[in-house]
Coordinates of C-alpha atoms and ligand atoms in Angstrom, one line a residue:
X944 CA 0.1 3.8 -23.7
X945 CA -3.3 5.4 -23.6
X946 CA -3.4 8.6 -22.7
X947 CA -5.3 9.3 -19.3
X948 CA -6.2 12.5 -17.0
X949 CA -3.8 15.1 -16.9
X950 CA -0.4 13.7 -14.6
X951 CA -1.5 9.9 -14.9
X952 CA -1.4 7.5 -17.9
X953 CA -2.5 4.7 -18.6
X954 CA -0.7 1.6 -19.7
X955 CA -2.9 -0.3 -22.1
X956 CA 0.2 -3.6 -22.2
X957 CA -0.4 -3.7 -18.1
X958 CA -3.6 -4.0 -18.5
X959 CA -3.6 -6.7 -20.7
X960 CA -1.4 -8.8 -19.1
X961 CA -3.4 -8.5 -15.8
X962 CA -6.5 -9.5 -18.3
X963 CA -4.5 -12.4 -18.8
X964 CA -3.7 -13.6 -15.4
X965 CA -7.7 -12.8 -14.8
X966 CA -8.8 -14.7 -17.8
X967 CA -6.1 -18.0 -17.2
X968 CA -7.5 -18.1 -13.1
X969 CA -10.9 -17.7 -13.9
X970 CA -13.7 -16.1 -12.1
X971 CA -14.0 -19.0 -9.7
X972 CA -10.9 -18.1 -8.0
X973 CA -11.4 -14.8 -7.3
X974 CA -12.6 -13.9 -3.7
X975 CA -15.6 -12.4 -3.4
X976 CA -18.1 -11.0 -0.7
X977 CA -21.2 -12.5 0.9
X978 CA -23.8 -9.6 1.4
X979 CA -26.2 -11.8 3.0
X980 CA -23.5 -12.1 6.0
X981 CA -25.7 -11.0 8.7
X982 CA -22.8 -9.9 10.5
X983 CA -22.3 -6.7 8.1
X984 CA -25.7 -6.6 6.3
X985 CA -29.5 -7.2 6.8
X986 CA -31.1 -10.4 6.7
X987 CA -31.9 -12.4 3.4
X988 CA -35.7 -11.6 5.1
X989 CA -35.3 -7.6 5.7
X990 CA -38.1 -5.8 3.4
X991 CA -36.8 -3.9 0.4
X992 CA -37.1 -0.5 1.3
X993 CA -35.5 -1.0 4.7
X994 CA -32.2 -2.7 3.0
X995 CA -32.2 0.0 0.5
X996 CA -31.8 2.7 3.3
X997 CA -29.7 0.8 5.2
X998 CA -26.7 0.4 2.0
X999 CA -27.7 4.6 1.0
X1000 CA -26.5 5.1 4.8
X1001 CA -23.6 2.9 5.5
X1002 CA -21.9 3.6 2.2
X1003 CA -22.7 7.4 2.7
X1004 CA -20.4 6.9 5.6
X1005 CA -18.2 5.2 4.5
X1006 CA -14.7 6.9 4.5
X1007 CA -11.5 7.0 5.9
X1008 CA -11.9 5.5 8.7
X1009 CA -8.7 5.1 10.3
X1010 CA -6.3 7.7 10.0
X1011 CA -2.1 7.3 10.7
X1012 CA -1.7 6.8 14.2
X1013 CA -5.3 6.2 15.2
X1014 CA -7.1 2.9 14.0
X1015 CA -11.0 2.1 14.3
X1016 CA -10.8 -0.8 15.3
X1017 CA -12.8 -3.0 18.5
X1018 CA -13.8 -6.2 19.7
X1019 CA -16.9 -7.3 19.7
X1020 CA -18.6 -10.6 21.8
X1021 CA -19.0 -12.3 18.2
X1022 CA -15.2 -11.4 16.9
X1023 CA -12.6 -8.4 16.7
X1024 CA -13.3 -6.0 14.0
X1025 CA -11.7 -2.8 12.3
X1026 CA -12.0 0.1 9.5
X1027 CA -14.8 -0.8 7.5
X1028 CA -15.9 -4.4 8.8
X1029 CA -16.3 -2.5 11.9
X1030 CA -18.5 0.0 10.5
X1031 CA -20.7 -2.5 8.9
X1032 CA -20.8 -4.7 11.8
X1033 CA -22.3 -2.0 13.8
X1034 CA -24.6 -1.0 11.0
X1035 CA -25.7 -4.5 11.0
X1036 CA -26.4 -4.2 15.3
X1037 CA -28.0 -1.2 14.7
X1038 CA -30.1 -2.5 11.8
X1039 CA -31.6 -5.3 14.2
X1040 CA -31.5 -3.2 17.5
X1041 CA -33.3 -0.3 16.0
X1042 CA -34.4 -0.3 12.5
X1043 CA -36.2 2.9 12.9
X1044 CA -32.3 4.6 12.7
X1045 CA -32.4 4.4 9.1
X1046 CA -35.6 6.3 8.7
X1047 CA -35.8 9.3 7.1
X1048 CA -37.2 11.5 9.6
X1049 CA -34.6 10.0 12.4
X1050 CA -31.9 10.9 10.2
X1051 CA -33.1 14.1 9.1
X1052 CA -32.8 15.0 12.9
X1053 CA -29.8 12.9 13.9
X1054 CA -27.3 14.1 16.9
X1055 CA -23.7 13.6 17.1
X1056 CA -24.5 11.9 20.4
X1057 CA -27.1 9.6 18.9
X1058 CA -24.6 9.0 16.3
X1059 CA -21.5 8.2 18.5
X1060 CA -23.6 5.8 20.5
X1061 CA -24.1 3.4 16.9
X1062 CA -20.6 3.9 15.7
X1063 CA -18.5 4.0 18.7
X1064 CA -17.8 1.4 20.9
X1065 CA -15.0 0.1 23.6
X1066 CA -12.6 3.0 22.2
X1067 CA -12.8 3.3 18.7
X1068 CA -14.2 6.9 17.7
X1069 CA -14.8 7.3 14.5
X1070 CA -13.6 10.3 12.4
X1071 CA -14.8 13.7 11.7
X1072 CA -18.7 13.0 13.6
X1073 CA -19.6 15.7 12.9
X1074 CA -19.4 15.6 8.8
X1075 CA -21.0 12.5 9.1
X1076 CA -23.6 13.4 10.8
X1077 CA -24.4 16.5 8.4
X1078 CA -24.2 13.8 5.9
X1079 CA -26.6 11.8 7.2
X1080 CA -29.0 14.4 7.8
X1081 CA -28.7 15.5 4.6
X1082 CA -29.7 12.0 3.5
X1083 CA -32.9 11.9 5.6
X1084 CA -34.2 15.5 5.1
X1085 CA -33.9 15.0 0.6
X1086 CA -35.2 11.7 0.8
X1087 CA -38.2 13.1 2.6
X1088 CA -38.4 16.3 0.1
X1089 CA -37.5 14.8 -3.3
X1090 CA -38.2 10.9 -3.6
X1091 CA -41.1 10.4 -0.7
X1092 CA -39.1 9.0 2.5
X1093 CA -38.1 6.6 0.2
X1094 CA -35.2 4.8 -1.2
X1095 CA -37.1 2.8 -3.8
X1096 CA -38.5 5.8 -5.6
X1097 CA -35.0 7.0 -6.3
X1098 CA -34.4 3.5 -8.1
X1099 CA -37.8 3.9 -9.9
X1100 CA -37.0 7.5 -11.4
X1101 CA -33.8 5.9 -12.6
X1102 CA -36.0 3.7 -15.3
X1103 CA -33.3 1.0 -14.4
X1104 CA -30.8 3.2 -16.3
X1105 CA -27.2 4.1 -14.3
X1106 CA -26.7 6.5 -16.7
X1107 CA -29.1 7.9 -19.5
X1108 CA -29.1 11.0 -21.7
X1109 CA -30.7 13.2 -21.1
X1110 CA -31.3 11.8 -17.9
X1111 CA -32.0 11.3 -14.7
X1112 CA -30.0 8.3 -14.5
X1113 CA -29.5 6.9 -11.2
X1114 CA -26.4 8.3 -11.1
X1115 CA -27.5 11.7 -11.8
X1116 CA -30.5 11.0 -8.9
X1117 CA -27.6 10.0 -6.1
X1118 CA -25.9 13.0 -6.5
X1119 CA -28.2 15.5 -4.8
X1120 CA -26.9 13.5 -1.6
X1121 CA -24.2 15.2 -0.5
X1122 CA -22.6 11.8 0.5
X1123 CA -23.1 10.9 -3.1
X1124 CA -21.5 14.1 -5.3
X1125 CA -18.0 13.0 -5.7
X1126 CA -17.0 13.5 -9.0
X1127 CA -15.6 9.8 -9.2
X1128 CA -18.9 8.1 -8.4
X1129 CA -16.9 6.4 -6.0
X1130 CA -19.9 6.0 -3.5
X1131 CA -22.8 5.7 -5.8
X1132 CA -21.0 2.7 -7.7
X1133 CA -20.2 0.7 -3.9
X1134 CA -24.1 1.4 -3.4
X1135 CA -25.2 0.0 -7.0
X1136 CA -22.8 -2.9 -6.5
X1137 CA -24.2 -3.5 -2.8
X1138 CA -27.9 -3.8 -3.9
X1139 CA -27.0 -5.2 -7.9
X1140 CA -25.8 -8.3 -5.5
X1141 CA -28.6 -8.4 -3.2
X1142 CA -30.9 -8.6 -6.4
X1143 CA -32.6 -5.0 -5.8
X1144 CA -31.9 -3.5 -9.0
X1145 CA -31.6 -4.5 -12.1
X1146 CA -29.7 -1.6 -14.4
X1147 CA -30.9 -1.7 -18.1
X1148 CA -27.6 -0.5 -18.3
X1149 CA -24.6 -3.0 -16.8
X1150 CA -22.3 -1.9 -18.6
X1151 CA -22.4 1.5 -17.6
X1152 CA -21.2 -0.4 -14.2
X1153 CA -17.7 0.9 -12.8
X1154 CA -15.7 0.2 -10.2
X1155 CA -15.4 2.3 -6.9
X1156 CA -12.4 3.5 -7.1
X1157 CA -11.2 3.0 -3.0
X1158 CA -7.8 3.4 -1.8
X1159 CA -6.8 0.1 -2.3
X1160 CA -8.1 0.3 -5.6
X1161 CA -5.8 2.9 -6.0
X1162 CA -2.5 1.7 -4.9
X1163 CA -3.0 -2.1 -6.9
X1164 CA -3.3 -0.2 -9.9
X1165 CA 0.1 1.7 -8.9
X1166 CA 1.6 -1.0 -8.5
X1167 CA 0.9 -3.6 -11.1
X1168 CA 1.4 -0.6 -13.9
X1169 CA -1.7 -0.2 -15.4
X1170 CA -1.6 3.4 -14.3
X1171 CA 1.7 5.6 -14.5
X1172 CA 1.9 8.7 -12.7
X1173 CA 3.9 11.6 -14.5
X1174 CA 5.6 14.4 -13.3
X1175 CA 4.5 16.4 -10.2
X1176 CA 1.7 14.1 -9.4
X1177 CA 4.7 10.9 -9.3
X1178 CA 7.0 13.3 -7.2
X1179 CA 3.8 14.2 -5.0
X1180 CA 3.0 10.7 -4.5
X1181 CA 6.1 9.1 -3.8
X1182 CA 6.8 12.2 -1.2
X1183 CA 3.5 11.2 0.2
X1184 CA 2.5 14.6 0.2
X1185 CA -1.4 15.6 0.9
X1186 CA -2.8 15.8 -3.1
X1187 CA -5.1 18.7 -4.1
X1188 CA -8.9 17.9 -5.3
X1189 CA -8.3 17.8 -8.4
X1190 CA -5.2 15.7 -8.6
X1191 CA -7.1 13.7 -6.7
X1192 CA -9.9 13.2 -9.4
X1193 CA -7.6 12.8 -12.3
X1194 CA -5.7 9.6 -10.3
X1195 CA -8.7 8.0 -9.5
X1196 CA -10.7 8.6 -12.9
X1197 CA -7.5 7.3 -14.3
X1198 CA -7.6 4.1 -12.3
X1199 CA -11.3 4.0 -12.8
X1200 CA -10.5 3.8 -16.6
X1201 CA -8.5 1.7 -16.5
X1202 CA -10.1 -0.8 -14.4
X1203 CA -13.0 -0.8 -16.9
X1204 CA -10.3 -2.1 -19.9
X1205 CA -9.6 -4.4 -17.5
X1206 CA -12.8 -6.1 -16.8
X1207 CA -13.3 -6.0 -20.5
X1208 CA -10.4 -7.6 -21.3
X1209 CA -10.8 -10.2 -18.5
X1210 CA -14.4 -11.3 -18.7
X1211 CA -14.3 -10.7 -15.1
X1212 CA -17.7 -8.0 -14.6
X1213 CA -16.3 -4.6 -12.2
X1214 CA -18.4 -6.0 -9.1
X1215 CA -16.8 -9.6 -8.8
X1216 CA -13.5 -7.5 -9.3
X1217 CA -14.2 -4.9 -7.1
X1218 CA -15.0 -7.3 -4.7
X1219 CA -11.8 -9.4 -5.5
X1220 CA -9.3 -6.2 -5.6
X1221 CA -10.7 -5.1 -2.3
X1222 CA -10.1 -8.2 -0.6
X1223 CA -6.3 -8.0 -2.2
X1224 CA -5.7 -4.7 -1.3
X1225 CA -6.5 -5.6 2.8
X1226 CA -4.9 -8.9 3.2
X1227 CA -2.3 -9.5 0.1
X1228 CA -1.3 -5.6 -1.5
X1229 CA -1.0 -4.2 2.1
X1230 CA -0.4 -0.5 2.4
X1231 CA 2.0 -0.3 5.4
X1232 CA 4.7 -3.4 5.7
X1233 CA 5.9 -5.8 2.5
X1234 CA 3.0 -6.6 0.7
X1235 CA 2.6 -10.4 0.7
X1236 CA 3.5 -11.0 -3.1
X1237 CA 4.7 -14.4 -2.9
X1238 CA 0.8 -15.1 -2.2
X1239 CA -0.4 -12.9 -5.0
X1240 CA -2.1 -13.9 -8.9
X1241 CA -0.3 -11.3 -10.3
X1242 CA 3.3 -11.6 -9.4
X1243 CA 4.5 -12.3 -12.6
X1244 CA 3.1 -9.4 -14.1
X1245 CA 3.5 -6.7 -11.0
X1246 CA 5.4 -4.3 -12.2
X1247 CA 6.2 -2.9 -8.6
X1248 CA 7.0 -6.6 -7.6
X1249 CA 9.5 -6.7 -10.6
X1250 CA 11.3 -3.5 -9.7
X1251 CA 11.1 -4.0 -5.6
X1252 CA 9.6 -1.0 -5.0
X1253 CA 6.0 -0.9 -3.6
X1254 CA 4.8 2.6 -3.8
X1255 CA 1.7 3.5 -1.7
X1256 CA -1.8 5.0 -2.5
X1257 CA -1.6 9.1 -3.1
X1258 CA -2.3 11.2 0.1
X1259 CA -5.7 12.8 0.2
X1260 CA -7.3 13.1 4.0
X1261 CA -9.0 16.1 3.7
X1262 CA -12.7 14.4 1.8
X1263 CA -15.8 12.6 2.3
X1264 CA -15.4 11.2 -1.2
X1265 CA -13.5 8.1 -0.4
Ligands
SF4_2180 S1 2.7 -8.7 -6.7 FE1 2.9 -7.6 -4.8 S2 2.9 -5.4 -5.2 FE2 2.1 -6.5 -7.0 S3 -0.1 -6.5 -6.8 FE3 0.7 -8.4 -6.0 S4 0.9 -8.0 -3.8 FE4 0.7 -6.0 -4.8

């Protein structure tokens, strides 16, 4: 075992035999996003700048957005949609409908109305408004201050570094968003994989690339054992019990650590697994119900499919972080 945050550990032989499995399947079987689906994302056409704004936006609100009893979820002409394909599908609509949304100055002055009329449709409301809102404002009215109204001038005062020393790394320039201060990077990493894959940045630095460390994220590396809870933080999770901040941090860091061995060990690069992982963690490694292991890569190795017992994600509601 390596030694992890304070309450989590972890397990360097998990890890390694997940590497395996990765390694034996090869990257070719892993399933992986299309960002040029024009149902969640600009056109291959869109300029630069305007694609650039539209990813700082959509992943600044991009949280929690169902909650226990109460799903975002609607149908659309083109398809029935929920949680974060919804969110995206209407931040595509509202891309074409209205580019001019994603300008600083409109954000800067955005209203909860002007909000709700994007991101709510035929029933599904959409979580705290209000902190989104102050998000996105917040957005608007620093990009206007600090980088010029413009998205690209935060990637050029990065140098193409993610992180440098002693800085700014991009990192370190996403982090005056308020959207963008979690301790975890969780955002600014879904941001630098979303425009990495649409070829808008190139880091000098690729390995410095982590994984966002979602909920799903979370609960597959719970349950295939290459992190271990300890002590209060296992009783808090398996009671499902609302987790502080920092307990918070230490299980995702954790998990973020340990996904990096992983995509060392595995060839596999933290994007394509991101993406993969994600994918698992909605259709395969449910939260709620039986996951669907008979269906899953990693059966042999799961330790939670071994012992029968699927525990879920911690609890943490209260944040924008995630
Ligand atoms: S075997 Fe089951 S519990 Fe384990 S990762 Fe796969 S789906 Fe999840």
């Amino acid at each position: 075992m390596v030694a992890g945050d304070e309450g989590v550990v972890i397990r360097g032989g998990a890890v390694e035999q997940v590497a395996r499995v990765l390694r034996e399947k090869g990257v070719g079987s892993l399933n992986t996003l299309d960002l040029f689906d024009t149902r969640f994302y600009p056109p291959r056409s869109a300029g630069r700048e305007d694609v650039l704004r539209y990813f700082l936006v959509m992943v600044a609100l991009d949280h929690r957005l169902s909650r226990p009893g109460r799903r975002y979820e609607a149908c659309l002409p083109d398809g029935c949609y929920h949680g974060a394909d919804l969110l995206y599908r209407l931040g595509a609509k509202t891309f074409l409908e209205d580019p001019g949304f994603y300008s600083p100055a409109r954000l800067a002055s955005l209203t909860i109305d002007g909000f709700r009329s994007r991101f709510e449709i035929d029933g599904a409301s959409i979580p705290d408004p209000e902190i989104r809102v102050m998000l996105l404002r917040d957005i608007g009215f620093k990009l206007e201050k600090l980088y010029d109204g413009r998205v690209g001038v935060v990637l050029e005062r990065s140098g193409g570094w993610i992180r440098r020393w002693p800085g700014p790394g991009l990192l370190d320039l996403l982090r005056v968003f308020r959207a963008y201060e979690d301790p975890v990077e969780k955002k600014s990493f879904l941001f630098i994989k979303f425009i990495v894959g649409r070829g808008l940045y190139q880091p000098r630095d690729p390995e410095n690339i982590d994984v966002p460390v979602d909920n799903h994220l979370v609960r597959i590396a719970l349950r295939l054992g290459i992190i271990e809870p300890v002590g209060e933080t296992r009783r808090l999770i398996e009671e499902w019990v609302e987790v502080d901040r920092e307990t918070d941090t230490a299980i995702r860091l954790a998990a973020r650590r340990a996904y990096r061995l992983l995509a060392r060990e595995s060839g596999v690069p933290p994007t394509l697994l991101d993406d993969h992982l994600w994918i698992h963690g909605r259709t395969i490694c449910i939260r709620d119900g039986e996951p669907r292991c008979g269906d899953c890569m990693f059966r042999m190795v799961c330790r939670a499919n071994a012992a029968k017992q699927y525990i879920r994600e911690h609890r943490h509601y209260n944040t924008w972080y995630y």
